[in-house]
Amino acid sequence: MDRTKLIWVAACTMLAGCGGEARFAKIGPDGGVLVSADRELRLEIPAGALATKTTIGIEPVEERAPHGLGKAYRITPADIALSAPARLVFDKREENEMAVAVASRGADGSWQAHLGAAFDRFEATLTVETTEFSTWSLIQMLKIEPTDLRVRIGATTDFQVNICLEDDASLFAGANLANVADTCRPWTLSDRVLRWTVDGLPGGREDIGTVAGDGSRATYMAPAAISDWNSVVSVTAWMDIPGRPEGGLGAELTLSPY
């Protein structure tokens, strides 16, 4: 949809929802835009998608997606029939675009990640197209664990890249959808982990600690001494995933003499 032709729907009714404020508007054949009350999600309905004026709603809900980031949003009515795909535009300003995905909840309660989402770095948005309304959320598709911990000088800590999809190969098979797993598991496609760094330095350095990686696993060795108490360093796994900008999964470590 051409942004210059979007029709902002001014006549919205604000109602209290179980997870926050719900927003509703009547949108007809001319199309229109509805924005969630917190402005984190924008629904764009193109001209011709609706045959008649229909009350469209966005409501934050308490239900969380597995590995969900922020709120989940229910878009209504669930039984709507669109003649052309609508666009869901998520504000992902605070999220790691390499590791985040948009997921929707099916009628059976399962969640699916939409792998064909479009990233816009300038606008800091993540966009998917859909002809069906349901409950939607941003999720963390990839994780590095542990994520935040204290490490004694001279000690070692193991790190693991995990994926929160049931089939990690779907990322590379051109699939548009992948089932979201309830529990994240070790990432098996180790060749997609390009390098491990400490504070941006491949392999690290003696004074900030070193990291030795074997694909999706790595071991960090803290320095033998630190100049400042509670020094903080970042260990990052840099990855290559088709269709996504190269990025890293980082963990912050606080170094301590004890």
PDB file of C-alpha atoms in Angstrom:
ATOM      1  CA  MET A   1       0.000   0.000   0.000  1.00  0.00           C
ATOM      2  CA  ASP A   2       1.336   3.469  -0.939  1.00  0.00           C
ATOM      3  CA  ARG A   3       2.030   5.288   2.333  1.00  0.00           C
ATOM      4  CA  THR A   4       1.104   8.618   0.783  1.00  0.00           C
ATOM      5  CA  LYS A   5      -2.392   7.310   0.092  1.00  0.00           C
ATOM      6  CA  LEU A   6      -3.081   5.769   3.463  1.00  0.00           C
ATOM      7  CA  ILE A   7      -6.274   6.974   5.086  1.00  0.00           C
ATOM      8  CA  TRP A   8      -5.866   7.500   8.801  1.00  0.00           C
ATOM      9  CA  VAL A   9      -9.107   6.547  10.485  1.00  0.00           C
ATOM     10  CA  ALA A  10      -9.932   9.259  12.985  1.00  0.00           C
ATOM     11  CA  ALA A  11     -13.186   7.874  14.334  1.00  0.00           C
ATOM     12  CA  CYS A  12     -11.765   5.299  16.771  1.00  0.00           C
ATOM     13  CA  THR A  13     -13.499   4.129  19.908  1.00  0.00           C
ATOM     14  CA  MET A  14     -11.239   3.519  22.927  1.00  0.00           C
ATOM     15  CA  LEU A  15     -12.355   0.696  25.224  1.00  0.00           C
ATOM     16  CA  ALA A  16     -10.738  -1.038  28.199  1.00  0.00           C
ATOM     17  CA  GLY A  17      -9.323  -4.471  27.329  1.00  0.00           C
ATOM     18  CA  CYS A  18      -7.932  -7.176  29.549  1.00  0.00           C
ATOM     19  CA  GLY A  19      -4.399  -6.361  28.428  1.00  0.00           C
ATOM     20  CA  GLY A  20      -4.783  -2.595  27.947  1.00  0.00           C
ATOM     21  CA  GLU A  21      -6.784  -0.314  25.677  1.00  0.00           C
ATOM     22  CA  ALA A  22      -8.566  -1.650  22.622  1.00  0.00           C
ATOM     23  CA  ARG A  23      -8.984   0.486  19.528  1.00  0.00           C
ATOM     24  CA  PHE A  24     -11.740   0.091  16.945  1.00  0.00           C
ATOM     25  CA  ALA A  25     -12.616   1.786  13.670  1.00  0.00           C
ATOM     26  CA  LYS A  26     -14.987   1.294  10.763  1.00  0.00           C
ATOM     27  CA  ILE A  27     -13.023   0.657   7.569  1.00  0.00           C
ATOM     28  CA  GLY A  28     -14.673   0.197   4.182  1.00  0.00           C
ATOM     29  CA  PRO A  29     -13.829  -0.423   0.520  1.00  0.00           C
ATOM     30  CA  ASP A  30     -11.542   2.620   0.410  1.00  0.00           C
ATOM     31  CA  GLY A  31      -9.194   0.969   2.888  1.00  0.00           C
ATOM     32  CA  GLY A  32      -7.607   2.568   5.918  1.00  0.00           C
ATOM     33  CA  VAL A  33      -5.195   2.299   8.813  1.00  0.00           C
ATOM     34  CA  LEU A  34      -5.738   1.406  12.446  1.00  0.00           C
ATOM     35  CA  VAL A  35      -3.003   1.876  15.052  1.00  0.00           C
ATOM     36  CA  SER A  36      -2.846   0.212  18.455  1.00  0.00           C
ATOM     37  CA  ALA A  37      -3.233   2.484  21.462  1.00  0.00           C
ATOM     38  CA  ASP A  38       0.471   2.085  22.363  1.00  0.00           C
ATOM     39  CA  ARG A  39       1.456   2.744  18.717  1.00  0.00           C
ATOM     40  CA  GLU A  40       3.498  -0.472  18.602  1.00  0.00           C
ATOM     41  CA  LEU A  41       1.376  -2.066  15.844  1.00  0.00           C
ATOM     42  CA  ARG A  42      -0.144  -0.570  12.702  1.00  0.00           C
ATOM     43  CA  LEU A  43      -2.745  -2.380  10.578  1.00  0.00           C
ATOM     44  CA  GLU A  44      -2.917  -1.229   6.954  1.00  0.00           C
ATOM     45  CA  ILE A  45      -5.916  -2.397   4.905  1.00  0.00           C
ATOM     46  CA  PRO A  46      -5.641  -1.609   1.186  1.00  0.00           C
ATOM     47  CA  ALA A  47      -8.446  -0.293  -1.004  1.00  0.00           C
ATOM     48  CA  GLY A  48     -10.655  -3.081  -2.292  1.00  0.00           C
ATOM     49  CA  ALA A  49      -9.812  -5.538   0.477  1.00  0.00           C
ATOM     50  CA  LEU A  50     -13.207  -5.048   2.166  1.00  0.00           C
ATOM     51  CA  ALA A  51     -16.516  -5.120   0.312  1.00  0.00           C
ATOM     52  CA  THR A  52     -18.440  -3.220   2.998  1.00  0.00           C
ATOM     53  CA  LYS A  53     -17.722  -1.076   6.025  1.00  0.00           C
ATOM     54  CA  THR A  54     -16.518  -3.318   8.834  1.00  0.00           C
ATOM     55  CA  THR A  55     -15.605  -2.645  12.456  1.00  0.00           C
ATOM     56  CA  ILE A  56     -11.932  -3.577  12.823  1.00  0.00           C
ATOM     57  CA  GLY A  57     -10.270  -3.848  16.215  1.00  0.00           C
ATOM     58  CA  ILE A  58      -6.798  -4.118  17.776  1.00  0.00           C
ATOM     59  CA  GLU A  59      -6.752  -5.210  21.408  1.00  0.00           C
ATOM     60  CA  PRO A  60      -3.713  -5.972  23.596  1.00  0.00           C
ATOM     61  CA  VAL A  61      -4.232  -9.297  25.364  1.00  0.00           C
ATOM     62  CA  GLU A  62      -2.669 -10.940  28.395  1.00  0.00           C
ATOM     63  CA  GLU A  63      -1.975 -14.163  26.515  1.00  0.00           C
ATOM     64  CA  ARG A  64       1.728 -14.419  25.758  1.00  0.00           C
ATOM     65  CA  ALA A  65       3.289 -16.155  22.783  1.00  0.00           C
ATOM     66  CA  PRO A  66       6.111 -18.610  23.542  1.00  0.00           C
ATOM     67  CA  HIS A  67       9.269 -16.468  23.783  1.00  0.00           C
ATOM     68  CA  GLY A  68       7.075 -13.408  23.231  1.00  0.00           C
ATOM     69  CA  LEU A  69       8.525  -9.902  23.180  1.00  0.00           C
ATOM     70  CA  GLY A  70       6.215  -7.258  24.593  1.00  0.00           C
ATOM     71  CA  LYS A  71       2.463  -7.424  24.142  1.00  0.00           C
ATOM     72  CA  ALA A  72       0.342  -9.734  22.024  1.00  0.00           C
ATOM     73  CA  TYR A  73      -2.489  -8.169  20.001  1.00  0.00           C
ATOM     74  CA  ARG A  74      -5.833  -9.654  18.990  1.00  0.00           C
ATOM     75  CA  ILE A  75      -7.096  -8.332  15.659  1.00  0.00           C
ATOM     76  CA  THR A  76     -10.816  -8.681  15.037  1.00  0.00           C
ATOM     77  CA  PRO A  77     -13.115  -9.861  13.566  1.00  0.00           C
ATOM     78  CA  ALA A  78     -11.574 -13.326  13.357  1.00  0.00           C
ATOM     79  CA  ASP A  79     -13.890 -14.483  10.547  1.00  0.00           C
ATOM     80  CA  ILE A  80     -13.085 -11.612   8.212  1.00  0.00           C
ATOM     81  CA  ALA A  81     -12.615 -12.290   4.483  1.00  0.00           C
ATOM     82  CA  LEU A  82     -10.129  -9.953   2.799  1.00  0.00           C
ATOM     83  CA  SER A  83      -9.872  -9.734  -0.982  1.00  0.00           C
ATOM     84  CA  ALA A  84      -6.283  -8.480  -0.716  1.00  0.00           C
ATOM     85  CA  PRO A  85      -3.633  -8.915   2.003  1.00  0.00           C
ATOM     86  CA  ALA A  86      -3.507  -6.460   4.869  1.00  0.00           C
ATOM     87  CA  ARG A  87      -0.160  -5.362   6.296  1.00  0.00           C
ATOM     88  CA  LEU A  88       0.811  -5.652   9.948  1.00  0.00           C
ATOM     89  CA  VAL A  89       3.657  -3.278  10.786  1.00  0.00           C
ATOM     90  CA  PHE A  90       5.380  -3.846  14.138  1.00  0.00           C
ATOM     91  CA  ASP A  91       7.625  -1.281  15.780  1.00  0.00           C
ATOM     92  CA  LYS A  92      10.754  -3.268  16.627  1.00  0.00           C
ATOM     93  CA  ARG A  93      12.940  -0.344  17.684  1.00  0.00           C
ATOM     94  CA  GLU A  94      14.161  -2.121  20.816  1.00  0.00           C
ATOM     95  CA  GLU A  95      14.558  -5.598  19.312  1.00  0.00           C
ATOM     96  CA  ASN A  96      17.421  -7.452  17.623  1.00  0.00           C
ATOM     97  CA  GLU A  97      16.247  -7.646  14.012  1.00  0.00           C
ATOM     98  CA  MET A  98      18.362 -10.716  13.299  1.00  0.00           C
ATOM     99  CA  ALA A  99      16.754 -12.719  16.132  1.00  0.00           C
ATOM    100  CA  VAL A 100      13.156 -11.445  16.132  1.00  0.00           C
ATOM    101  CA  ALA A 101      10.156 -12.789  14.195  1.00  0.00           C
ATOM    102  CA  VAL A 102       6.418 -12.103  13.888  1.00  0.00           C
ATOM    103  CA  ALA A 103       4.187 -14.953  15.062  1.00  0.00           C
ATOM    104  CA  SER A 104       0.448 -15.582  14.928  1.00  0.00           C
ATOM    105  CA  ARG A 105      -1.779 -17.893  16.975  1.00  0.00           C
ATOM    106  CA  GLY A 106      -3.766 -20.548  15.130  1.00  0.00           C
ATOM    107  CA  ALA A 107      -7.268 -21.758  15.950  1.00  0.00           C
ATOM    108  CA  ASP A 108      -5.752 -24.797  17.692  1.00  0.00           C
ATOM    109  CA  GLY A 109      -3.699 -22.582  20.019  1.00  0.00           C
ATOM    110  CA  SER A 110      -0.342 -23.218  18.346  1.00  0.00           C
ATOM    111  CA  TRP A 111       1.902 -20.357  17.231  1.00  0.00           C
ATOM    112  CA  GLN A 112       3.613 -19.970  13.870  1.00  0.00           C
ATOM    113  CA  ALA A 113       6.475 -17.666  12.916  1.00  0.00           C
ATOM    114  CA  HIS A 114       6.138 -15.746   9.650  1.00  0.00           C
ATOM    115  CA  LEU A 115       9.601 -16.045   8.113  1.00  0.00           C
ATOM    116  CA  GLY A 116       8.902 -13.821   5.108  1.00  0.00           C
ATOM    117  CA  ALA A 117       8.627 -10.636   7.176  1.00  0.00           C
ATOM    118  CA  ALA A 118      10.181  -7.494   5.696  1.00  0.00           C
ATOM    119  CA  PHE A 119      12.689  -5.470   7.724  1.00  0.00           C
ATOM    120  CA  ASP A 120      13.027  -1.716   7.439  1.00  0.00           C
ATOM    121  CA  ARG A 121      16.082  -0.431   9.292  1.00  0.00           C
ATOM    122  CA  PHE A 122      15.289   3.232   8.644  1.00  0.00           C
ATOM    123  CA  GLU A 123      11.743   2.960   9.993  1.00  0.00           C
ATOM    124  CA  ALA A 124      12.746   0.294  12.579  1.00  0.00           C
ATOM    125  CA  THR A 125       9.769  -1.853  11.595  1.00  0.00           C
ATOM    126  CA  LEU A 126       8.991  -5.483  10.822  1.00  0.00           C
ATOM    127  CA  THR A 127       6.107  -6.071   8.389  1.00  0.00           C
ATOM    128  CA  VAL A 128       4.047  -9.123   7.388  1.00  0.00           C
ATOM    129  CA  GLU A 129       1.098  -9.511   5.028  1.00  0.00           C
ATOM    130  CA  THR A 130      -1.979 -11.539   5.944  1.00  0.00           C
ATOM    131  CA  THR A 131      -5.514 -12.232   4.789  1.00  0.00           C
ATOM    132  CA  GLU A 132      -6.509 -13.644   8.182  1.00  0.00           C
ATOM    133  CA  PHE A 133      -6.925 -11.933  11.530  1.00  0.00           C
ATOM    134  CA  SER A 134      -5.941 -13.614  14.793  1.00  0.00           C
ATOM    135  CA  THR A 135      -3.606 -12.917  17.746  1.00  0.00           C
ATOM    136  CA  TRP A 136      -0.146 -11.620  16.821  1.00  0.00           C
ATOM    137  CA  SER A 137       3.107 -10.997  18.648  1.00  0.00           C
ATOM    138  CA  LEU A 138       6.802 -10.418  18.174  1.00  0.00           C
ATOM    139  CA  ILE A 139       8.862 -13.366  19.404  1.00  0.00           C
ATOM    140  CA  GLN A 140      12.522 -14.044  20.017  1.00  0.00           C
ATOM    141  CA  MET A 141      13.389 -16.682  17.439  1.00  0.00           C
ATOM    142  CA  LEU A 142      17.060 -17.078  18.423  1.00  0.00           C
ATOM    143  CA  LYS A 143      18.692 -16.813  21.842  1.00  0.00           C
ATOM    144  CA  ILE A 144      22.131 -17.039  23.362  1.00  0.00           C
ATOM    145  CA  GLU A 145      22.267 -18.595  26.806  1.00  0.00           C
ATOM    146  CA  PRO A 146      23.132 -17.714  29.458  1.00  0.00           C
ATOM    147  CA  THR A 147      22.275 -14.085  28.789  1.00  0.00           C
ATOM    148  CA  ASP A 148      23.442 -12.219  31.874  1.00  0.00           C
ATOM    149  CA  LEU A 149      25.698 -13.450  34.647  1.00  0.00           C
ATOM    150  CA  ARG A 150      28.658 -12.760  36.902  1.00  0.00           C
ATOM    151  CA  VAL A 151      31.996 -14.409  36.167  1.00  0.00           C
ATOM    152  CA  ARG A 152      34.957 -14.708  38.507  1.00  0.00           C
ATOM    153  CA  ILE A 153      38.321 -13.666  37.062  1.00  0.00           C
ATOM    154  CA  GLY A 154      40.209 -16.622  35.647  1.00  0.00           C
ATOM    155  CA  ALA A 155      37.030 -18.733  35.368  1.00  0.00           C
ATOM    156  CA  THR A 156      35.372 -20.118  32.232  1.00  0.00           C
ATOM    157  CA  THR A 157      31.746 -19.937  31.061  1.00  0.00           C
ATOM    158  CA  ASP A 158      30.069 -21.905  28.276  1.00  0.00           C
ATOM    159  CA  PHE A 159      27.642 -20.311  25.808  1.00  0.00           C
ATOM    160  CA  GLN A 160      25.097 -21.864  23.445  1.00  0.00           C
ATOM    161  CA  VAL A 161      23.070 -20.427  20.559  1.00  0.00           C
ATOM    162  CA  ASN A 162      19.499 -21.751  20.754  1.00  0.00           C
ATOM    163  CA  ILE A 163      16.622 -21.631  18.287  1.00  0.00           C
ATOM    164  CA  CYS A 164      12.967 -21.406  19.310  1.00  0.00           C
ATOM    165  CA  LEU A 165      11.454 -22.979  16.173  1.00  0.00           C
ATOM    166  CA  GLU A 166      10.599 -26.653  15.831  1.00  0.00           C
ATOM    167  CA  ASP A 167      12.595 -26.941  12.601  1.00  0.00           C
ATOM    168  CA  ASP A 168      15.637 -24.688  12.198  1.00  0.00           C
ATOM    169  CA  ALA A 169      16.105 -25.845   8.583  1.00  0.00           C
ATOM    170  CA  SER A 170      12.912 -23.963   7.667  1.00  0.00           C
ATOM    171  CA  LEU A 171      14.941 -20.752   7.847  1.00  0.00           C
ATOM    172  CA  PHE A 172      16.922 -21.878   4.815  1.00  0.00           C
ATOM    173  CA  ALA A 173      14.311 -23.815   2.835  1.00  0.00           C
ATOM    174  CA  GLY A 174      12.292 -20.838   1.645  1.00  0.00           C
ATOM    175  CA  ALA A 175       9.419 -21.618   4.010  1.00  0.00           C
ATOM    176  CA  ASN A 176       7.039 -18.798   4.901  1.00  0.00           C
ATOM    177  CA  LEU A 177       5.852 -20.366   8.164  1.00  0.00           C
ATOM    178  CA  ALA A 178       7.511 -22.363  10.947  1.00  0.00           C
ATOM    179  CA  ASN A 179       6.029 -23.732  14.145  1.00  0.00           C
ATOM    180  CA  VAL A 180       7.183 -21.969  17.305  1.00  0.00           C
ATOM    181  CA  ALA A 181       8.585 -24.419  19.857  1.00  0.00           C
ATOM    182  CA  ASP A 182       7.576 -24.265  23.505  1.00  0.00           C
ATOM    183  CA  THR A 183      11.207 -24.814  24.516  1.00  0.00           C
ATOM    184  CA  CYS A 184      14.271 -23.496  22.713  1.00  0.00           C
ATOM    185  CA  ARG A 185      16.935 -26.022  21.749  1.00  0.00           C
ATOM    186  CA  PRO A 186      20.549 -25.943  20.554  1.00  0.00           C
ATOM    187  CA  TRP A 187      21.099 -24.477  17.099  1.00  0.00           C
ATOM    188  CA  THR A 188      22.436 -27.287  14.886  1.00  0.00           C
ATOM    189  CA  LEU A 189      23.470 -25.389  11.748  1.00  0.00           C
ATOM    190  CA  SER A 190      26.830 -24.432  13.165  1.00  0.00           C
ATOM    191  CA  ASP A 191      28.250 -23.195   9.851  1.00  0.00           C
ATOM    192  CA  ARG A 192      25.868 -20.237  10.077  1.00  0.00           C
ATOM    193  CA  VAL A 193      27.676 -18.944  13.171  1.00  0.00           C
ATOM    194  CA  LEU A 194      30.411 -16.823  11.586  1.00  0.00           C
ATOM    195  CA  ARG A 195      32.469 -15.821  14.594  1.00  0.00           C
ATOM    196  CA  TRP A 196      32.491 -15.183  18.346  1.00  0.00           C
ATOM    197  CA  THR A 197      33.705 -11.882  19.772  1.00  0.00           C
ATOM    198  CA  VAL A 198      34.390 -10.233  23.104  1.00  0.00           C
ATOM    199  CA  ASP A 199      33.555  -6.515  23.071  1.00  0.00           C
ATOM    200  CA  GLY A 200      33.578  -6.713  19.281  1.00  0.00           C
ATOM    201  CA  LEU A 201      37.027  -8.308  19.014  1.00  0.00           C
ATOM    202  CA  PRO A 202      37.122 -11.727  17.271  1.00  0.00           C
ATOM    203  CA  GLY A 203      38.390 -14.213  19.831  1.00  0.00           C
ATOM    204  CA  GLY A 204      38.653 -11.504  22.485  1.00  0.00           C
ATOM    205  CA  ARG A 205      41.831 -10.270  24.154  1.00  0.00           C
ATOM    206  CA  GLU A 206      43.810 -11.167  27.241  1.00  0.00           C
ATOM    207  CA  ASP A 207      42.740  -8.127  29.272  1.00  0.00           C
ATOM    208  CA  ILE A 208      38.988  -8.543  28.572  1.00  0.00           C
ATOM    209  CA  GLY A 209      38.872 -12.310  28.243  1.00  0.00           C
ATOM    210  CA  THR A 210      38.996 -14.687  25.307  1.00  0.00           C
ATOM    211  CA  VAL A 211      36.357 -16.767  23.560  1.00  0.00           C
ATOM    212  CA  ALA A 212      36.840 -19.982  21.595  1.00  0.00           C
ATOM    213  CA  GLY A 213      33.871 -21.011  19.445  1.00  0.00           C
ATOM    214  CA  ASP A 214      32.933 -24.289  17.825  1.00  0.00           C
ATOM    215  CA  GLY A 215      29.905 -23.380  15.714  1.00  0.00           C
ATOM    216  CA  SER A 216      26.936 -22.653  17.963  1.00  0.00           C
ATOM    217  CA  ARG A 217      28.910 -23.367  21.158  1.00  0.00           C
ATOM    218  CA  ALA A 218      31.700 -21.325  22.699  1.00  0.00           C
ATOM    219  CA  THR A 219      33.724 -21.066  25.891  1.00  0.00           C
ATOM    220  CA  TYR A 220      34.701 -17.726  27.400  1.00  0.00           C
ATOM    221  CA  MET A 221      37.726 -17.453  29.671  1.00  0.00           C
ATOM    222  CA  ALA A 222      37.766 -14.415  31.942  1.00  0.00           C
ATOM    223  CA  PRO A 223      41.010 -12.441  32.313  1.00  0.00           C
ATOM    224  CA  ALA A 224      43.336 -13.246  35.191  1.00  0.00           C
ATOM    225  CA  ALA A 225      42.925  -9.724  36.599  1.00  0.00           C
ATOM    226  CA  ILE A 226      40.709  -6.662  36.102  1.00  0.00           C
ATOM    227  CA  SER A 227      41.480  -2.981  36.602  1.00  0.00           C
ATOM    228  CA  ASP A 228      37.988  -2.013  37.764  1.00  0.00           C
ATOM    229  CA  TRP A 229      35.634  -3.901  40.048  1.00  0.00           C
ATOM    230  CA  ASN A 230      32.497  -5.177  38.313  1.00  0.00           C
ATOM    231  CA  SER A 231      33.858  -4.638  34.799  1.00  0.00           C
ATOM    232  CA  VAL A 232      31.303  -5.546  32.113  1.00  0.00           C
ATOM    233  CA  VAL A 233      32.128  -7.284  28.823  1.00  0.00           C
ATOM    234  CA  SER A 234      29.928  -8.521  25.987  1.00  0.00           C
ATOM    235  CA  VAL A 235      30.273 -11.970  24.372  1.00  0.00           C
ATOM    236  CA  THR A 236      28.569 -12.135  20.956  1.00  0.00           C
ATOM    237  CA  ALA A 237      27.856 -14.851  18.385  1.00  0.00           C
ATOM    238  CA  TRP A 238      27.674 -13.331  14.871  1.00  0.00           C
ATOM    239  CA  MET A 239      25.387 -15.200  12.478  1.00  0.00           C
ATOM    240  CA  ASP A 240      24.421 -15.369   8.815  1.00  0.00           C
ATOM    241  CA  ILE A 241      20.748 -16.102   8.071  1.00  0.00           C
ATOM    242  CA  PRO A 242      19.378 -15.688   4.520  1.00  0.00           C
ATOM    243  CA  GLY A 243      17.005 -12.774   4.137  1.00  0.00           C
ATOM    244  CA  ARG A 244      18.138 -11.106   7.359  1.00  0.00           C
ATOM    245  CA  PRO A 245      20.874  -8.577   8.050  1.00  0.00           C
ATOM    246  CA  GLU A 246      24.035 -10.051   9.532  1.00  0.00           C
ATOM    247  CA  GLY A 247      23.763  -9.615  13.269  1.00  0.00           C
ATOM    248  CA  GLY A 248      24.838 -10.898  16.622  1.00  0.00           C
ATOM    249  CA  LEU A 249      23.379 -12.460  19.721  1.00  0.00           C
ATOM    250  CA  GLY A 250      25.095 -10.956  22.731  1.00  0.00           C
ATOM    251  CA  ALA A 251      25.374 -11.685  26.432  1.00  0.00           C
ATOM    252  CA  GLU A 252      26.694  -9.307  29.082  1.00  0.00           C
ATOM    253  CA  LEU A 253      29.078 -10.613  31.719  1.00  0.00           C
ATOM    254  CA  THR A 254      30.065  -8.818  34.877  1.00  0.00           C
ATOM    255  CA  LEU A 255      33.621  -9.669  35.895  1.00  0.00           C
ATOM    256  CA  SER A 256      34.374  -9.888  39.585  1.00  0.00           C
ATOM    257  CA  PRO A 257      37.381 -10.851  41.719  1.00  0.00           C
ATOM    258  CA  TYR A 258      35.074 -13.141  43.710  1.00  0.00           C
TER     259      TYR A 258
END
